[in-house]
């Protein structure tokens, strides 16, 4: 039984007791029954008024309780909806957490593979560095060897140039001896002794040009002659720039030109190519 029911029951019991008391009073005081009846009627009216007030109060209280119940039911429904929404969000968060855990495991695996690849790359880098250091050392050694070989080549070229100069000097001496021998042979049959000196070979370097050329018969004419102290048997070097082309041996001498045969030909001779004769000093 609710509290409100207990209250109503209490009022009913009180009313019954009061009504019983009035009845007893009516019986005991039958001489004044009309007065007592009026009093009882008034008491009964007050009781009825009290009961109506109580019913009105109960109705108002019931209305308040119903309103409060609706309010709390609505609040409970809102809270249930919130709980359901939070439950769904929790499930989504749990699913997201599982997905993130899976992704994290994949990232961890990728990180391990990356570390392994980095270690292998570092190892390969170290190998390349060692190979580079070895190659660099060999390269430096080769450079040193090349420099030494270049120096030896330069020394050999200087020796070769010196030998060429000496050979030309010997050729000059031989030419001079041949010239003197020819000159003596020319004057010996007559038994006359030459009164003058045998013409000397040039004492300065001679430089001229190819004036005319016959590459087929290997014969060339140069712009130097007896006026330049050119004599038969002299050997000139034919060149173009720094390129050696041939040797020219003089066979006939005029005053301003000379003709000779080409020897040791290394290329085609052209008009305007250089001819030179250097005196050993």
Short mmCIF file of N, CA and C in Angstrom, two decimals, residues 172-258:
data_model
loop_
_atom_site.label_atom_id
_atom_site.label_comp_id
_atom_site.label_asym_id
_atom_site.label_seq_id
_atom_site.Cartn_x
_atom_site.Cartn_y
_atom_site.Cartn_z
N UNK A 172 126.07 16.46 -91.34
CA UNK A 172 126.71 17.69 -91.82
C UNK A 172 128.20 17.47 -92.04
N UNK A 173 128.84 16.84 -91.05
CA UNK A 173 130.27 16.56 -91.19
C UNK A 173 130.54 15.65 -92.38
N UNK A 174 129.69 14.63 -92.55
CA UNK A 174 129.85 13.72 -93.68
C UNK A 174 129.66 14.45 -95.01
N UNK A 175 128.62 15.31 -95.03
CA UNK A 175 128.37 16.10 -96.25
C UNK A 175 129.56 17.01 -96.55
N UNK A 176 130.08 17.61 -95.48
CA UNK A 176 131.24 18.50 -95.66
C UNK A 176 132.45 17.71 -96.18
N UNK A 177 132.66 16.54 -95.64
CA UNK A 177 133.78 15.71 -96.09
C UNK A 177 133.56 15.26 -97.54
N UNK A 178 132.33 14.86 -97.87
CA UNK A 178 132.04 14.46 -99.24
C UNK A 178 132.23 15.62 -100.21
N UNK A 179 131.78 16.81 -99.75
CA UNK A 179 131.96 17.99 -100.61
C UNK A 179 133.43 18.28 -100.86
N UNK A 180 134.20 18.21 -99.77
CA UNK A 180 135.63 18.46 -99.93
C UNK A 180 136.27 17.38 -100.78
N UNK A 181 135.82 16.12 -100.59
CA UNK A 181 136.36 15.03 -101.39
C UNK A 181 136.03 15.22 -102.86
N UNK A 182 134.81 15.62 -103.14
CA UNK A 182 134.42 15.88 -104.54
C UNK A 182 135.23 17.01 -105.13
N UNK A 183 135.41 18.00 -104.31
CA UNK A 183 136.17 19.16 -104.79
C UNK A 183 137.61 18.76 -105.10
N UNK A 184 138.20 17.95 -104.24
CA UNK A 184 139.57 17.49 -104.46
C UNK A 184 139.65 16.60 -105.68
N UNK A 185 138.64 15.73 -105.86
CA UNK A 185 138.63 14.87 -107.04
C UNK A 185 138.54 15.68 -108.31
N UNK A 186 137.85 16.81 -108.25
CA UNK A 186 137.71 17.64 -109.44
C UNK A 186 139.03 18.32 -109.81
N UNK A 187 139.79 18.68 -108.78
CA UNK A 187 141.03 19.42 -109.08
C UNK A 187 142.24 18.51 -109.13
N UNK A 188 142.09 17.28 -108.65
CA UNK A 188 143.26 16.40 -108.59
C UNK A 188 143.77 15.98 -109.95
N UNK A 189 142.95 15.65 -110.93
CA UNK A 189 143.49 15.23 -112.21
C UNK A 189 144.39 16.28 -112.85
N UNK A 190 144.16 17.51 -112.70
CA UNK A 190 145.02 18.55 -113.28
C UNK A 190 146.29 18.78 -112.50
N UNK A 191 146.37 18.21 -111.39
CA UNK A 191 147.56 18.37 -110.55
C UNK A 191 147.69 19.73 -109.93
N UNK A 192 146.62 20.52 -109.98
CA UNK A 192 146.69 21.86 -109.40
C UNK A 192 146.16 21.81 -107.96
N UNK A 193 146.84 22.53 -107.13
CA UNK A 193 146.43 22.62 -105.74
C UNK A 193 145.54 23.84 -105.61
N UNK A 194 144.39 23.71 -105.04
CA UNK A 194 143.49 24.88 -104.91
C UNK A 194 144.15 25.98 -104.09
N UNK A 195 143.97 27.22 -104.60
CA UNK A 195 144.57 28.36 -103.91
C UNK A 195 143.67 28.88 -102.81
N UNK A 196 142.36 28.69 -102.99
CA UNK A 196 141.43 29.19 -101.97
C UNK A 196 140.95 28.07 -101.07
N UNK A 197 140.17 28.46 -100.04
CA UNK A 197 139.63 27.47 -99.12
C UNK A 197 138.38 26.84 -99.71
N UNK A 198 138.13 25.60 -99.33
CA UNK A 198 136.90 24.93 -99.75
C UNK A 198 135.72 25.66 -99.10
N UNK A 199 134.65 25.96 -99.90
CA UNK A 199 133.50 26.68 -99.32
C UNK A 199 132.94 25.93 -98.11
N UNK A 200 132.72 26.65 -97.05
CA UNK A 200 132.22 26.05 -95.80
C UNK A 200 130.71 25.85 -95.84
N UNK A 201 130.24 24.86 -95.05
CA UNK A 201 128.80 24.66 -94.89
C UNK A 201 128.21 25.79 -94.04
N UNK A 202 126.87 25.98 -94.10
CA UNK A 202 126.24 27.06 -93.30
C UNK A 202 126.48 26.87 -91.81
N UNK A 203 126.66 27.96 -91.12
CA UNK A 203 126.86 27.92 -89.66
C UNK A 203 125.63 28.38 -88.90
N UNK A 204 124.56 28.71 -89.63
CA UNK A 204 123.30 29.12 -89.00
C UNK A 204 122.20 28.17 -89.47
N UNK A 205 121.11 28.13 -88.71
CA UNK A 205 119.97 27.30 -89.10
C UNK A 205 119.32 27.85 -90.35
N UNK A 206 118.84 26.97 -91.22
CA UNK A 206 118.17 27.36 -92.46
C UNK A 206 116.72 26.91 -92.42
N UNK A 207 115.83 27.81 -92.82
CA UNK A 207 114.40 27.50 -92.85
C UNK A 207 113.83 28.01 -94.15
N UNK A 208 113.14 27.13 -94.90
CA UNK A 208 112.54 27.51 -96.17
C UNK A 208 111.23 26.81 -96.38
N UNK A 209 110.77 26.83 -97.68
CA UNK A 209 109.49 26.24 -98.03
C UNK A 209 109.64 25.31 -99.23
N UNK A 210 108.66 24.40 -99.36
CA UNK A 210 108.58 23.59 -100.56
C UNK A 210 108.05 24.48 -101.69
N UNK A 211 108.86 24.59 -102.77
CA UNK A 211 108.48 25.45 -103.90
C UNK A 211 107.69 24.66 -104.93
N UNK A 212 108.09 23.44 -105.17
CA UNK A 212 107.41 22.57 -106.14
C UNK A 212 107.57 21.13 -105.65
N UNK A 213 106.56 20.26 -105.99
CA UNK A 213 106.59 18.92 -105.43
C UNK A 213 106.08 17.91 -106.45
N UNK A 214 106.74 16.76 -106.52
CA UNK A 214 106.30 15.62 -107.32
C UNK A 214 106.27 14.41 -106.38
N UNK A 215 105.04 14.16 -105.82
CA UNK A 215 104.92 13.09 -104.83
C UNK A 215 105.09 11.71 -105.45
N UNK A 216 104.79 11.60 -106.75
CA UNK A 216 104.91 10.29 -107.40
C UNK A 216 106.36 9.87 -107.48
N UNK A 217 107.22 10.80 -107.97
CA UNK A 217 108.65 10.49 -108.12
C UNK A 217 109.47 10.88 -106.89
N UNK A 218 108.73 11.48 -105.88
CA UNK A 218 109.38 11.88 -104.64
C UNK A 218 110.56 12.82 -104.88
N UNK A 219 110.27 13.88 -105.61
CA UNK A 219 111.25 14.92 -105.91
C UNK A 219 110.62 16.24 -105.54
N UNK A 220 111.39 17.13 -104.90
CA UNK A 220 110.86 18.42 -104.48
C UNK A 220 111.90 19.51 -104.69
N UNK A 221 111.38 20.73 -104.92
CA UNK A 221 112.24 21.91 -105.05
C UNK A 221 111.98 22.82 -103.86
N UNK A 222 113.06 23.38 -103.26
CA UNK A 222 112.91 24.23 -102.09
C UNK A 222 113.36 25.64 -102.42
N UNK A 223 113.04 26.59 -101.53
CA UNK A 223 113.33 28.01 -101.77
C UNK A 223 114.70 28.42 -101.25
N UNK A 224 115.58 27.49 -100.95
CA UNK A 224 116.93 27.78 -100.48
C UNK A 224 117.93 27.31 -101.53
N UNK A 225 119.04 28.08 -101.70
CA UNK A 225 120.04 27.72 -102.71
C UNK A 225 121.46 27.98 -102.23
N UNK A 226 122.37 28.10 -103.21
CA UNK A 226 123.78 28.31 -102.87
C UNK A 226 124.02 29.61 -102.14
N UNK A 227 123.14 30.60 -102.41
CA UNK A 227 123.29 31.87 -101.69
C UNK A 227 123.04 31.70 -100.20
N UNK A 228 122.36 30.63 -99.84
CA UNK A 228 122.12 30.31 -98.44
C UNK A 228 123.10 29.26 -97.92
N UNK A 229 124.18 29.00 -98.77
CA UNK A 229 125.22 28.03 -98.45
C UNK A 229 124.69 26.60 -98.44
N UNK A 230 123.69 26.33 -99.30
CA UNK A 230 123.20 24.98 -99.48
C UNK A 230 124.10 24.26 -100.46
N UNK A 231 124.52 23.04 -100.13
CA UNK A 231 125.38 22.25 -101.02
C UNK A 231 124.73 20.89 -101.22
N UNK A 232 125.18 20.17 -102.23
CA UNK A 232 124.68 18.84 -102.51
C UNK A 232 124.96 17.91 -101.33
N UNK A 233 124.02 17.02 -101.10
CA UNK A 233 124.17 16.06 -100.01
C UNK A 233 123.58 16.50 -98.68
N UNK A 234 123.23 17.80 -98.54
CA UNK A 234 122.62 18.27 -97.29
C UNK A 234 121.21 17.65 -97.13
N UNK A 235 120.85 17.34 -95.90
CA UNK A 235 119.56 16.72 -95.63
C UNK A 235 118.68 17.70 -94.83
N UNK A 236 117.53 18.04 -95.42
CA UNK A 236 116.56 18.92 -94.78
C UNK A 236 115.39 18.09 -94.23
N UNK A 237 114.76 18.64 -93.20
CA UNK A 237 113.56 18.02 -92.62
C UNK A 237 112.32 18.72 -93.17
N UNK A 238 111.35 17.95 -93.71
CA UNK A 238 110.10 18.50 -94.23
C UNK A 238 109.01 18.27 -93.18
N UNK A 239 108.29 19.34 -92.85
CA UNK A 239 107.26 19.23 -91.81
C UNK A 239 106.11 20.16 -92.11
N UNK A 240 104.98 19.91 -91.41
CA UNK A 240 103.82 20.80 -91.48
C UNK A 240 103.35 21.02 -90.06
N UNK A 241 103.66 22.19 -89.53
CA UNK A 241 103.40 22.42 -88.11
C UNK A 241 104.38 21.61 -87.28
N UNK A 242 103.80 20.76 -86.38
CA UNK A 242 104.65 19.88 -85.56
C UNK A 242 104.75 18.48 -86.15
N UNK A 243 104.14 18.25 -87.33
CA UNK A 243 104.10 16.91 -87.93
C UNK A 243 105.27 16.70 -88.88
N UNK A 244 106.04 15.65 -88.63
CA UNK A 244 107.14 15.28 -89.51
C UNK A 244 106.58 14.59 -90.75
N UNK A 245 107.05 15.04 -91.95
CA UNK A 245 106.55 14.49 -93.19
C UNK A 245 107.59 13.66 -93.94
N UNK A 246 108.85 14.14 -94.00
CA UNK A 246 109.88 13.41 -94.76
C UNK A 246 111.24 14.09 -94.57
N UNK A 247 112.29 13.43 -95.07
CA UNK A 247 113.62 14.03 -95.20
C UNK A 247 113.87 14.33 -96.68
N UNK A 248 114.54 15.46 -96.94
CA UNK A 248 114.88 15.84 -98.33
C UNK A 248 116.40 15.92 -98.45
N UNK A 249 116.99 15.12 -99.37
CA UNK A 249 118.44 15.12 -99.61
C UNK A 249 118.72 15.90 -100.89
N UNK A 250 119.51 16.98 -100.77
CA UNK A 250 119.79 17.86 -101.91
C UNK A 250 120.64 17.14 -102.95
N UNK A 251 120.18 17.21 -104.23
CA UNK A 251 120.93 16.59 -105.34
C UNK A 251 121.42 17.63 -106.35
N UNK A 252 120.76 18.81 -106.37
CA UNK A 252 121.21 19.87 -107.28
C UNK A 252 120.96 21.21 -106.62
N UNK A 253 121.94 22.11 -106.80
CA UNK A 253 121.85 23.40 -106.13
C UNK A 253 121.96 24.52 -107.15
N UNK A 254 121.00 25.47 -107.12
CA UNK A 254 121.09 26.72 -107.88
C UNK A 254 121.30 27.85 -106.88
N UNK A 255 121.36 29.06 -107.40
CA UNK A 255 121.66 30.18 -106.51
C UNK A 255 120.56 30.41 -105.48
N UNK A 256 119.30 30.36 -105.92
CA UNK A 256 118.20 30.66 -105.00
C UNK A 256 117.24 29.48 -104.80
N UNK A 257 117.62 28.31 -105.25
CA UNK A 257 116.77 27.13 -105.06
C UNK A 257 117.63 25.90 -105.11
N UNK A 258 117.01 24.81 -104.69
CA UNK A 258 117.71 23.53 -104.73
C UNK A 258 116.69 22.44 -104.94
#
